PDB file of C-alpha atoms and ligand atoms in Angstrom:
ATOM      1  CA  MET A  21      -0.164  -0.006  -0.064  1.00 37.00           C
ATOM      2  CA  ASN A  22       1.346   3.276  -1.193  1.00 42.00           C
ATOM      3  CA  THR A  23       0.954   5.638   2.147  1.00 43.00           C
ATOM      4  CA  THR A  24       2.855   8.423   0.710  1.00 49.00           C
ATOM      5  CA  LYS A  25       0.768  11.599   1.209  1.00 54.00           C
ATOM      6  CA  PRO A  26       1.266  14.419  -1.279  1.00 51.00           C
ATOM      7  CA  PRO A  27       3.145  17.420   0.118  1.00 57.00           C
ATOM      8  CA  ARG A  28       1.079  20.205   1.426  1.00 71.00           C
ATOM      9  CA  THR A  29       2.159  23.872   0.353  1.00 88.00           C
ATOM     10  CA  THR A  30       2.436  26.271   3.364  1.00 92.00           C
ATOM     11  CA  TYR A  31       1.172  29.580   2.952  1.00 95.00           C
ATOM     12  CA  LEU A  32       1.892  32.892   4.960  1.00 95.00           C
ATOM     13  CA  ALA A  33      -1.056  35.359   5.278  1.00 97.00           C
ATOM     14  CA  GLU A  34      -1.770  38.116   7.405  1.00 97.00           C
ATOM     15  CA  VAL A  35      -4.798  39.036   9.707  1.00 98.00           C
ATOM     16  CA  VAL A  36      -7.009  41.700   8.036  1.00 98.00           C
ATOM     17  CA  GLN A  37     -10.132  41.517   9.784  1.00 98.00           C
ATOM     18  CA  ILE A  38     -11.101  40.312  13.216  1.00 98.00           C
ATOM     19  CA  ARG A  39     -14.678  39.933  14.062  1.00 98.00           C
ATOM     20  CA  ASP A  40     -16.974  38.379  16.914  1.00 98.00           C
ATOM     21  CA  LEU A  41     -19.586  36.348  15.470  1.00 98.00           C
ATOM     22  CA  SER A  42     -20.840  35.773  19.013  1.00 98.00           C
ATOM     23  CA  PRO A  43     -19.381  35.912  22.389  1.00 97.00           C
ATOM     24  CA  ALA A  44     -17.362  32.779  22.089  1.00 97.00           C
ATOM     25  CA  MET A  45     -16.560  32.420  18.343  1.00 98.00           C
ATOM     26  CA  ARG A  46     -14.261  34.880  16.764  1.00 98.00           C
ATOM     27  CA  ARG A  47     -13.683  35.015  12.886  1.00 98.00           C
ATOM     28  CA  ILE A  48     -10.241  35.940  11.909  1.00 98.00           C
ATOM     29  CA  SER A  49     -10.005  36.731   8.138  1.00 98.00           C
ATOM     30  CA  VAL A  50      -6.479  36.403   6.812  1.00 98.00           C
ATOM     31  CA  ALA A  51      -5.124  37.293   3.295  1.00 98.00           C
ATOM     32  CA  SER A  52      -2.040  37.473   0.949  1.00 97.00           C
ATOM     33  CA  HIS A  53      -1.121  37.000  -2.401  1.00 97.00           C
ATOM     34  CA  ALA A  54       0.313  33.554  -1.822  1.00 96.00           C
ATOM     35  CA  LEU A  55      -3.501  32.239  -0.883  1.00 97.00           C
ATOM     36  CA  ARG A  56      -4.778  32.935  -4.429  1.00 97.00           C
ATOM     37  CA  ALA A  57      -2.885  29.732  -5.006  1.00 95.00           C
ATOM     38  CA  LEU A  58      -4.916  27.678  -2.674  1.00 96.00           C
ATOM     39  CA  ARG A  59      -7.915  25.692  -3.903  1.00 96.00           C
ATOM     40  CA  ILE A  60     -10.668  24.829  -1.669  1.00 96.00           C
ATOM     41  CA  GLU A  61     -12.915  22.304  -3.205  1.00 95.00           C
ATOM     42  CA  LEU A  62     -14.718  20.501  -0.509  1.00 97.00           C
ATOM     43  CA  PRO A  63     -16.746  21.775   2.451  1.00 98.00           C
ATOM     44  CA  GLY A  64     -14.962  20.982   5.773  1.00 97.00           C
ATOM     45  CA  GLN A  65     -11.814  21.366   4.568  1.00 97.00           C
ATOM     46  CA  TRP A  66      -9.036  22.495   7.298  1.00 97.00           C
ATOM     47  CA  MET A  67      -5.773  24.118   7.502  1.00 97.00           C
ATOM     48  CA  LYS A  68      -3.054  23.167   9.867  1.00 96.00           C
ATOM     49  CA  THR A  69      -2.504  26.741  11.208  1.00 96.00           C
ATOM     50  CA  PHE A  70       0.516  27.555  13.135  1.00 95.00           C
ATOM     51  CA  PHE A  71       0.899  29.825  16.092  1.00 91.00           C
ATOM     52  CA  PRO A  72       3.753  31.155  18.137  1.00 82.00           C
ATOM     53  CA  ALA A  73       4.814  28.767  20.794  1.00 78.00           C
ATOM     54  CA  PRO A  74       5.381  30.390  24.376  1.00 69.00           C
ATOM     55  CA  ASP A  75       9.170  29.784  24.186  1.00 71.00           C
ATOM     56  CA  GLY A  76       9.111  31.662  20.769  1.00 71.00           C
ATOM     57  CA  VAL A  77      11.056  28.659  19.194  1.00 78.00           C
ATOM     58  CA  ARG A  78       8.916  26.848  16.819  1.00 85.00           C
ATOM     59  CA  PRO A  79       5.208  27.564  15.962  1.00 88.00           C
ATOM     60  CA  ILE A  80       2.676  25.129  17.157  1.00 92.00           C
ATOM     61  CA  GLY A  81       0.154  23.832  14.658  1.00 94.00           C
ATOM     62  CA  ARG A  82      -3.626  23.225  15.329  1.00 96.00           C
ATOM     63  CA  ALA A  83      -6.414  22.196  13.051  1.00 97.00           C
ATOM     64  CA  TYR A  84      -8.904  24.882  11.793  1.00 98.00           C
ATOM     65  CA  THR A  85     -11.574  24.787   9.090  1.00 98.00           C
ATOM     66  CA  VAL A  86     -11.787  26.815   6.166  1.00 98.00           C
ATOM     67  CA  ARG A  87     -15.117  28.478   6.659  1.00 98.00           C
ATOM     68  CA  ALA A  88     -15.165  30.775   3.546  1.00 97.00           C
ATOM     69  CA  PHE A  89     -12.356  31.244   0.944  1.00 98.00           C
ATOM     70  CA  ASP A  90     -12.437  34.071  -1.497  1.00 98.00           C
ATOM     71  CA  GLN A  91      -9.639  32.820  -4.216  1.00 96.00           C
ATOM     72  CA  ALA A  92      -9.640  36.028  -6.188  1.00 97.00           C
ATOM     73  CA  ALA A  93      -8.902  38.193  -3.152  1.00 97.00           C
ATOM     74  CA  GLY A  94      -6.587  35.366  -1.599  1.00 97.00           C
ATOM     75  CA  GLN A  95      -8.777  35.821   1.720  1.00 98.00           C
ATOM     76  CA  LEU A  96      -9.685  33.213   4.111  1.00 98.00           C
ATOM     77  CA  ASP A  97     -11.918  33.060   6.836  1.00 98.00           C
ATOM     78  CA  LEU A  98     -11.347  30.722   9.968  1.00 98.00           C
ATOM     79  CA  ASP A  99     -14.067  30.692  13.016  1.00 98.00           C
ATOM     80  CA  PHE A 100     -12.171  30.032  16.454  1.00 98.00           C
ATOM     81  CA  VAL A 101     -13.893  28.944  19.519  1.00 98.00           C
ATOM     82  CA  MET A 102     -12.602  30.938  22.328  1.00 97.00           C
ATOM     83  CA  HIS A 103     -12.298  28.314  24.868  1.00 97.00           C
ATOM     84  CA  GLY A 104      -9.801  30.165  27.237  1.00 94.00           C
ATOM     85  CA  ASP A 105      -6.184  31.111  27.356  1.00 91.00           C
ATOM     86  CA  GLU A 106      -4.794  27.471  27.418  1.00 88.00           C
ATOM     87  CA  GLY A 107      -3.355  26.373  24.449  1.00 92.00           C
ATOM     88  CA  PRO A 108      -1.280  28.239  21.576  1.00 94.00           C
ATOM     89  CA  ALA A 109      -4.531  28.849  19.358  1.00 96.00           C
ATOM     90  CA  GLY A 110      -6.699  29.771  22.083  1.00 95.00           C
ATOM     91  CA  HIS A 111      -4.059  32.235  23.594  1.00 94.00           C
ATOM     92  CA  TRP A 112      -3.447  33.700  20.211  1.00 96.00           C
ATOM     93  CA  VAL A 113      -6.855  34.226  18.955  1.00 97.00           C
ATOM     94  CA  LEU A 114      -7.789  36.193  22.436  1.00 97.00           C
ATOM     95  CA  ASN A 115      -4.666  38.444  21.458  1.00 96.00           C
ATOM     96  CA  ALA A 116      -4.902  38.477  17.634  1.00 97.00           C
ATOM     97  CA  ARG A 117      -4.209  41.986  16.024  1.00 97.00           C
ATOM     98  CA  LEU A 118      -4.618  43.367  12.466  1.00 98.00           C
ATOM     99  CA  GLY A 119      -1.300  42.574  10.494  1.00 97.00           C
ATOM    100  CA  ASP A 120      -0.402  39.598  12.686  1.00 95.00           C
ATOM    101  CA  VAL A 121       1.099  36.699  10.364  1.00 95.00           C
ATOM    102  CA  LEU A 122      -0.101  33.290  10.442  1.00 95.00           C
ATOM    103  CA  SER A 123       1.412  30.123   8.438  1.00 95.00           C
ATOM    104  CA  LEU A 124      -0.884  27.850   7.309  1.00 97.00           C
ATOM    105  CA  ALA A 125      -0.623  24.432   5.540  1.00 96.00           C
ATOM    106  CA  GLY A 126      -3.044  22.446   3.378  1.00 95.00           C
ATOM    107  CA  PRO A 127      -5.768  21.985   2.690  1.00 95.00           C
ATOM    108  CA  ARG A 128      -6.687  18.650   4.294  1.00 93.00           C
ATOM    109  CA  ALA A 129      -9.500  16.473   4.268  1.00 90.00           C
ATOM    110  CA  GLY A 130     -13.117  17.840   3.563  1.00 94.00           C
ATOM    111  CA  TYR A 131     -16.504  16.075   3.129  1.00 96.00           C
ATOM    112  CA  VAL A 132     -17.453  14.679  -0.252  1.00 95.00           C
ATOM    113  CA  ILE A 133     -21.251  15.154  -0.279  1.00 95.00           C
ATOM    114  CA  ASP A 134     -22.747  11.798  -1.705  1.00 92.00           C
ATOM    115  CA  PRO A 135     -25.128  13.212  -4.537  1.00 85.00           C
ATOM    116  CA  HIS A 136     -27.580  10.563  -4.251  1.00 86.00           C
ATOM    117  CA  ALA A 137     -28.287  10.558  -0.656  1.00 90.00           C
ATOM    118  CA  GLY A 138     -31.688  12.055   0.169  1.00 84.00           C
ATOM    119  CA  ASN A 139     -30.969  12.889   3.681  1.00 94.00           C
ATOM    120  CA  HIS A 140     -27.909  13.905   5.862  1.00 97.00           C
ATOM    121  CA  LEU A 141     -27.435  14.115   9.663  1.00 98.00           C
ATOM    122  CA  LEU A 142     -24.781  16.625  10.668  1.00 98.00           C
ATOM    123  CA  ILE A 143     -23.765  16.374  14.313  1.00 98.00           C
ATOM    124  CA  GLY A 144     -21.299  18.489  16.110  1.00 98.00           C
ATOM    125  CA  ASP A 145     -20.207  20.737  19.109  1.00 98.00           C
ATOM    126  CA  ALA A 146     -19.188  24.587  18.624  1.00 98.00           C
ATOM    127  CA  THR A 147     -15.578  23.524  16.779  1.00 98.00           C
ATOM    128  CA  ALA A 148     -17.645  21.642  14.441  1.00 98.00           C
ATOM    129  CA  LEU A 149     -20.007  24.547  13.506  1.00 98.00           C
ATOM    130  CA  PRO A 150     -17.785  25.887  11.015  1.00 98.00           C
ATOM    131  CA  ALA A 151     -17.508  22.712   8.817  1.00 98.00           C
ATOM    132  CA  ILE A 152     -21.344  22.129   9.437  1.00 98.00           C
ATOM    133  CA  ALA A 153     -22.410  25.727   7.946  1.00 98.00           C
ATOM    134  CA  SER A 154     -19.912  25.140   5.095  1.00 98.00           C
ATOM    135  CA  ILE A 155     -21.696  21.439   4.294  1.00 98.00           C
ATOM    136  CA  VAL A 156     -25.118  23.030   4.533  1.00 97.00           C
ATOM    137  CA  GLN A 157     -24.087  25.697   2.190  1.00 97.00           C
ATOM    138  CA  ALA A 158     -22.749  23.067  -0.232  1.00 97.00           C
ATOM    139  CA  LEU A 159     -25.693  20.350  -0.111  1.00 96.00           C
ATOM    140  CA  PRO A 160     -27.571  20.244  -3.484  1.00 94.00           C
ATOM    141  CA  PRO A 161     -31.334  21.654  -3.446  1.00 94.00           C
ATOM    142  CA  GLN A 162     -32.837  18.093  -3.548  1.00 93.00           C
ATOM    143  CA  ALA A 163     -31.161  17.090  -0.292  1.00 94.00           C
ATOM    144  CA  SER A 164     -32.445  17.714   3.102  1.00 95.00           C
ATOM    145  CA  ALA A 165     -30.184  17.859   6.314  1.00 96.00           C
ATOM    146  CA  ASP A 166     -31.064  17.356   9.912  1.00 97.00           C
ATOM    147  CA  VAL A 167     -28.449  19.512  12.035  1.00 98.00           C
ATOM    148  CA  LEU A 168     -27.561  18.644  15.775  1.00 98.00           C
ATOM    149  CA  LEU A 169     -25.430  21.419  17.333  1.00 98.00           C
ATOM    150  CA  GLU A 170     -24.249  22.056  20.931  1.00 98.00           C
ATOM    151  CA  VAL A 171     -23.174  25.358  21.831  1.00 98.00           C
ATOM    152  CA  ALA A 172     -22.813  27.418  25.035  1.00 98.00           C
ATOM    153  CA  GLY A 173     -25.998  28.855  24.854  1.00 98.00           C
ATOM    154  CA  PRO A 174     -28.472  30.926  22.488  1.00 98.00           C
ATOM    155  CA  ARG A 175     -26.317  33.675  22.011  1.00 98.00           C
ATOM    156  CA  GLU A 176     -23.840  31.287  20.223  1.00 98.00           C
ATOM    157  CA  ARG A 177     -26.405  30.222  17.472  1.00 98.00           C
ATOM    158  CA  GLN A 178     -25.613  31.094  13.781  1.00 97.00           C
ATOM    159  CA  GLU A 179     -28.042  31.198  10.910  1.00 96.00           C
ATOM    160  CA  LEU A 180     -27.331  28.095   8.653  1.00 97.00           C
ATOM    161  CA  HIS A 181     -27.747  29.085   4.937  1.00 96.00           C
ATOM    162  CA  GLY A 182     -28.025  26.492   1.991  1.00 95.00           C
ATOM    163  CA  ALA A 183     -30.317  25.583  -1.018  1.00 94.00           C
ATOM    164  CA  ALA A 184     -31.256  22.209   0.774  1.00 93.00           C
ATOM    165  CA  ARG A 185     -34.151  21.805   3.272  1.00 94.00           C
ATOM    166  CA  HIS A 186     -32.390  21.773   6.712  1.00 95.00           C
ATOM    167  CA  ARG A 187     -33.549  21.940  10.209  1.00 95.00           C
ATOM    168  CA  GLY A 188     -31.468  22.768  13.120  1.00 95.00           C
ATOM    169  CA  THR A 189     -31.468  21.497  16.471  1.00 97.00           C
ATOM    170  CA  TRP A 190     -29.606  23.544  19.040  1.00 98.00           C
ATOM    171  CA  LEU A 191     -28.460  22.348  22.488  1.00 98.00           C
ATOM    172  CA  TYR A 192     -27.055  24.389  25.098  1.00 98.00           C
ATOM    173  CA  SER A 193     -23.992  23.087  27.462  1.00 98.00           C
ATOM    174  CA  GLY A 194     -24.218  26.364  29.777  1.00 97.00           C
ATOM    175  CA  ALA A 195     -21.309  26.473  31.912  1.00 94.00           C
ATOM    176  CA  ALA A 196     -19.682  23.211  30.414  1.00 96.00           C
ATOM    177  CA  PRO A 197     -17.644  23.134  27.237  1.00 97.00           C
ATOM    178  CA  ALA A 198     -19.808  22.600  24.218  1.00 98.00           C
ATOM    179  CA  GLY A 199     -19.770  18.954  23.212  1.00 97.00           C
ATOM    180  CA  THR A 200     -19.290  17.707  26.855  1.00 98.00           C
ATOM    181  CA  SER A 201     -22.867  17.642  28.257  1.00 97.00           C
ATOM    182  CA  GLY A 202     -24.009  14.524  26.904  1.00 97.00           C
ATOM    183  CA  GLN A 203     -27.147  15.999  25.113  1.00 98.00           C
ATOM    184  CA  LEU A 204     -25.698  15.222  21.579  1.00 98.00           C
ATOM    185  CA  LEU A 205     -25.603  11.625  22.346  1.00 98.00           C
ATOM    186  CA  ALA A 206     -29.138  11.891  24.086  1.00 98.00           C
ATOM    187  CA  ALA A 207     -30.481  13.745  21.060  1.00 98.00           C
ATOM    188  CA  VAL A 208     -29.062  11.252  18.608  1.00 98.00           C
ATOM    189  CA  ARG A 209     -30.667   8.190  20.531  1.00 97.00           C
ATOM    190  CA  ALA A 210     -33.956  10.184  20.410  1.00 96.00           C
ATOM    191  CA  SER A 211     -33.874  10.606  16.709  1.00 94.00           C
ATOM    192  CA  ARG A 212     -35.524   8.505  13.905  1.00 93.00           C
ATOM    193  CA  ILE A 213     -32.626   7.605  11.487  1.00 93.00           C
ATOM    194  CA  ASP A 214     -33.014   5.600   8.326  1.00 92.00           C
ATOM    195  CA  ALA A 215     -29.893   3.849   8.658  1.00 90.00           C
ATOM    196  CA  ASP A 216     -30.162   2.458   4.921  1.00 89.00           C
ATOM    197  CA  SER A 217     -30.135   6.075   3.355  1.00 90.00           C
ATOM    198  CA  VAL A 218     -28.844   8.547   5.698  1.00 96.00           C
ATOM    199  CA  ARG A 219     -25.251   9.998   5.379  1.00 97.00           C
ATOM    200  CA  VAL A 220     -23.756  10.960   8.696  1.00 98.00           C
ATOM    201  CA  TRP A 221     -21.194  13.679   9.276  1.00 98.00           C
ATOM    202  CA  LEU A 222     -19.805  13.958  12.956  1.00 98.00           C
ATOM    203  CA  ALA A 223     -17.413  16.323  14.802  1.00 98.00           C
ATOM    204  CA  GLY A 224     -16.561  17.514  17.984  1.00 98.00           C
ATOM    205  CA  GLU A 225     -15.227  16.419  21.572  1.00 98.00           C
ATOM    206  CA  SER A 226     -13.551  13.380  21.302  1.00 97.00           C
ATOM    207  CA  ALA A 227     -15.401  11.233  23.949  1.00 97.00           C
ATOM    208  CA  MET A 228     -18.988  12.608  22.451  1.00 98.00           C
ATOM    209  CA  VAL A 229     -17.733  11.489  18.959  1.00 98.00           C
ATOM    210  CA  ARG A 230     -16.747   7.855  20.002  1.00 97.00           C
ATOM    211  CA  ALA A 231     -20.198   7.610  21.983  1.00 98.00           C
ATOM    212  CA  VAL A 232     -22.378   8.840  19.167  1.00 98.00           C
ATOM    213  CA  ARG A 233     -20.097   7.063  16.555  1.00 98.00           C
ATOM    214  CA  GLN A 234     -20.621   3.585  18.682  1.00 97.00           C
ATOM    215  CA  HIS A 235     -24.446   4.284  19.127  1.00 98.00           C
ATOM    216  CA  LEU A 236     -25.002   4.760  15.351  1.00 98.00           C
ATOM    217  CA  LEU A 237     -22.917   1.755  14.206  1.00 97.00           C
ATOM    218  CA  ILE A 238     -23.572  -0.763  16.574  1.00 97.00           C
ATOM    219  CA  GLU A 239     -27.269   0.141  18.119  1.00 96.00           C
ATOM    220  CA  ARG A 240     -28.429   1.601  14.906  1.00 96.00           C
ATOM    221  CA  GLY A 241     -26.668  -0.417  12.283  1.00 96.00           C
ATOM    222  CA  LEU A 242     -25.279   2.471  10.340  1.00 97.00           C
ATOM    223  CA  PRO A 243     -22.897   0.925   7.645  1.00 96.00           C
ATOM    224  CA  ARG A 244     -19.621   2.271   8.209  1.00 96.00           C
ATOM    225  CA  ALA A 245     -19.394   3.756   4.814  1.00 95.00           C
ATOM    226  CA  PHE A 246     -22.188   6.040   5.743  1.00 96.00           C
ATOM    227  CA  LEU A 247     -20.365   7.807   8.634  1.00 97.00           C
ATOM    228  CA  THR A 248     -17.743  10.340   8.557  1.00 97.00           C
ATOM    229  CA  SER A 249     -16.486  11.245  12.020  1.00 97.00           C
ATOM    230  CA  ALA A 250     -13.813  12.957  13.692  1.00 96.00           C
ATOM    231  CA  GLY A 251     -12.766  13.921  17.292  1.00 97.00           C
ATOM    232  CA  TYR A 252     -11.878  17.657  16.837  1.00 97.00           C
ATOM    233  CA  TRP A 253     -10.585  17.972  20.528  1.00 97.00           C
ATOM    234  CA  LYS A 254     -10.439  16.283  23.524  1.00 96.00           C
ATOM    235  CA  LEU A 255     -11.291  17.516  27.311  1.00 94.00           C
ATOM    236  CA  GLY A 256      -7.968  18.045  29.161  1.00 90.00           C
ATOM    237  CA  ASP A 257      -5.794  16.907  26.413  1.00 88.00           C
ATOM    238  CA  ALA A 258      -3.652  19.313  24.243  1.00 87.00           C
ATOM    239  CA  ASP A 259      -3.380  18.776  20.429  1.00 85.00           C
ATOM    240  CA  HIS A 260      -5.711  15.812  20.580  1.00 85.00           C
ATOM    241  CA  ARG A 261      -5.461  13.676  17.284  1.00 77.00           C
ATOM    242  CA  GLU A 262      -8.370  11.180  16.370  1.00 70.00           C
ATOM    243  CA  ARG A 263      -9.955  11.135  13.020  1.00 52.00           C
ATOM    244  CA  ASP A 264     -10.991   8.671  10.517  1.00 47.00           C
ATOM    245  CA  GLU A 265     -11.389  10.866   7.494  1.00 39.00           C
ATOM    246  CA  GLU A 266      -7.825  11.162   6.384  1.00 35.00           C
TER     247      GLU A 266
HETATM  248  C1  FAD B 330     -10.081  18.747  11.304  1.00 93.78           C
HETATM  249  C2  FAD B 330     -10.334  19.743  12.615  1.00 93.78           C
HETATM  250  C3  FAD B 330     -11.082  21.098  12.216  1.00 93.78           C
HETATM  251  C4  FAD B 330     -11.122  21.943  13.197  1.00 93.78           C
HETATM  252  N1  FAD B 330     -12.010  23.151  12.876  1.00 93.78           N
HETATM  253  C5  FAD B 330     -11.925  24.052  13.937  1.00 93.78           C
HETATM  254  C6  FAD B 330     -12.635  25.260  13.861  1.00 93.78           C
HETATM  255  O1  FAD B 330     -12.842  25.531  12.739  1.00 93.78           O
HETATM  256  N2  FAD B 330     -12.575  25.927  14.843  1.00 93.78           N
HETATM  257  C7  FAD B 330     -12.184  25.811  16.240  1.00 93.78           C
HETATM  258  O2  FAD B 330     -12.553  26.274  17.031  1.00 93.78           O
HETATM  259  N3  FAD B 330     -11.773  24.401  16.454  1.00 93.78           N
HETATM  260  C8  FAD B 330     -11.525  23.707  15.346  1.00 93.78           C
HETATM  261  N4  FAD B 330     -10.865  22.533  15.690  1.00 93.78           N
HETATM  262  C9  FAD B 330     -10.657  22.115  17.101  1.00 93.78           C
HETATM  263  C10 FAD B 330      -9.258  22.774  17.413  1.00 93.78           C
HETATM  264  O3  FAD B 330      -8.251  22.166  16.484  1.00 93.78           O
HETATM  265  C11 FAD B 330      -8.998  22.416  18.760  1.00 93.78           C
HETATM  266  O4  FAD B 330      -9.865  22.991  19.724  1.00 93.78           O
HETATM  267  C12 FAD B 330      -7.579  22.541  19.300  1.00 93.78           C
HETATM  268  O5  FAD B 330      -7.206  21.931  20.458  1.00 93.78           O
HETATM  269  C13 FAD B 330      -7.223  24.034  19.854  1.00 93.78           C
HETATM  270  O6  FAD B 330      -6.033  24.291  20.024  1.00 93.78           O
HETATM  271  P1  FAD B 330      -5.482  25.074  21.445  1.00 93.78           P
HETATM  272  O7  FAD B 330      -4.045  25.263  20.961  1.00 93.78           O
HETATM  273  O8  FAD B 330      -6.321  26.215  21.713  1.00 93.78           O
HETATM  274  O9  FAD B 330      -5.459  24.023  22.675  1.00 93.78           O
HETATM  275  P2  FAD B 330      -4.734  22.690  22.929  1.00 93.78           P
HETATM  276  O10 FAD B 330      -3.430  23.229  23.282  1.00 93.78           O
HETATM  277  O11 FAD B 330      -5.042  21.788  21.939  1.00 93.78           O
HETATM  278  O12 FAD B 330      -5.419  22.357  24.331  1.00 93.78           O
HETATM  279  C14 FAD B 330      -5.184  22.882  25.455  1.00 93.78           C
HETATM  280  C15 FAD B 330      -6.447  22.706  26.606  1.00 93.78           C
HETATM  281  O13 FAD B 330      -7.689  23.313  26.010  1.00 93.78           O
HETATM  282  C16 FAD B 330      -8.710  22.683  25.993  1.00 93.78           C
HETATM  283  N5  FAD B 330      -9.494  22.765  24.611  1.00 93.78           N
HETATM  284  C17 FAD B 330      -8.969  22.598  23.253  1.00 93.78           C
HETATM  285  N6  FAD B 330     -10.119  23.009  22.638  1.00 93.78           N
HETATM  286  C18 FAD B 330     -11.169  23.299  23.365  1.00 93.78           C
HETATM  287  C19 FAD B 330     -12.400  23.588  23.154  1.00 93.78           C
HETATM  288  N7  FAD B 330     -13.090  24.065  21.750  1.00 93.78           N
HETATM  289  N8  FAD B 330     -13.538  23.752  24.016  1.00 93.78           N
HETATM  290  C20 FAD B 330     -12.864  23.643  25.435  1.00 93.78           C
HETATM  291  N9  FAD B 330     -11.775  23.504  25.735  1.00 93.78           N
HETATM  292  C21 FAD B 330     -10.706  23.160  24.987  1.00 93.78           C
HETATM  293  C22 FAD B 330      -8.089  21.030  25.754  1.00 93.78           C
HETATM  294  O14 FAD B 330      -8.976  19.870  26.325  1.00 93.78           O
HETATM  295  C23 FAD B 330      -6.773  21.377  26.677  1.00 93.78           C
HETATM  296  O15 FAD B 330      -7.029  21.072  28.161  1.00 93.78           O
HETATM  297  C24 FAD B 330     -10.745  21.764  14.743  1.00 93.78           C
HETATM  298  C25 FAD B 330      -9.900  20.306  14.724  1.00 93.78           C
HETATM  299  C26 FAD B 330     -10.057  19.445  13.651  1.00 93.78           C
HETATM  300  C27 FAD B 330      -9.364  18.017  14.385  1.00 93.78           C
END
């Protein structure tokens, strides 16, 4: 088996806009001439984004979803959950300034939408909201989507736009980090799911993803090929990696 992955290009880009979408979600727009060479073809594609390390020696990479990309302008939007000062990404986004320079490598992964699937079930926490919003935007008009999202509270909701019929159910974690309250698993358990025809995309806190994945595959009999899932972060763990989509 050839496991060699194609080399990924690294781009330098400058922060050109900083906008708080909600109390806990900050949109950072970066732009550069070099980014005009980037190709974003799938929703949910992400960039390994490098932030200054506390010791100042080597930048540290974390995964961030491409929420929007304007190729002609060479401008990319990344939406950051402001989860606190812990971690290089968390620290950086709280202190970001116009003109800061990031380096970004990618793009990676992304969700291939099955054009024949009638219904999509999109499940995630706040870290998955940028990907889910991009997937809803990319679904064909004849498709439909049920979206289950856990965010901290009602002020964290975002409008989802797309041509497909979609229905959003928003769950609120309150003081607990979004994705850790157990409500997403409960909501999936309570959902009617046609395991023969649905396609499921699932991401967020790792323990939640594992529990929901097991429920879908084992208790609901969802065929493995109909599920795309990834642990995007893990409570108490820095730079957690667990994904089945690469
Ligand atoms: C493919 C992919 C795409 C992703 N896209 C996005 C995205 O678009 N937007 C986004 O905000 N995140 C996204 N994430 C998640 C993000 O990469 C992680 O949250 C990452 O751990 C943040 O790095 P950090 O340096 O802030 O914290 P780390 O150094 O990794 O961790 C430090 C501490 O912070 C905690 N922590 C990390 N993330 C969170 C969180 N969200 N809530 C509460 N506590 C947390 C950890 O448990 C740890 O205790 C994505 C992850 C993957 C794998």
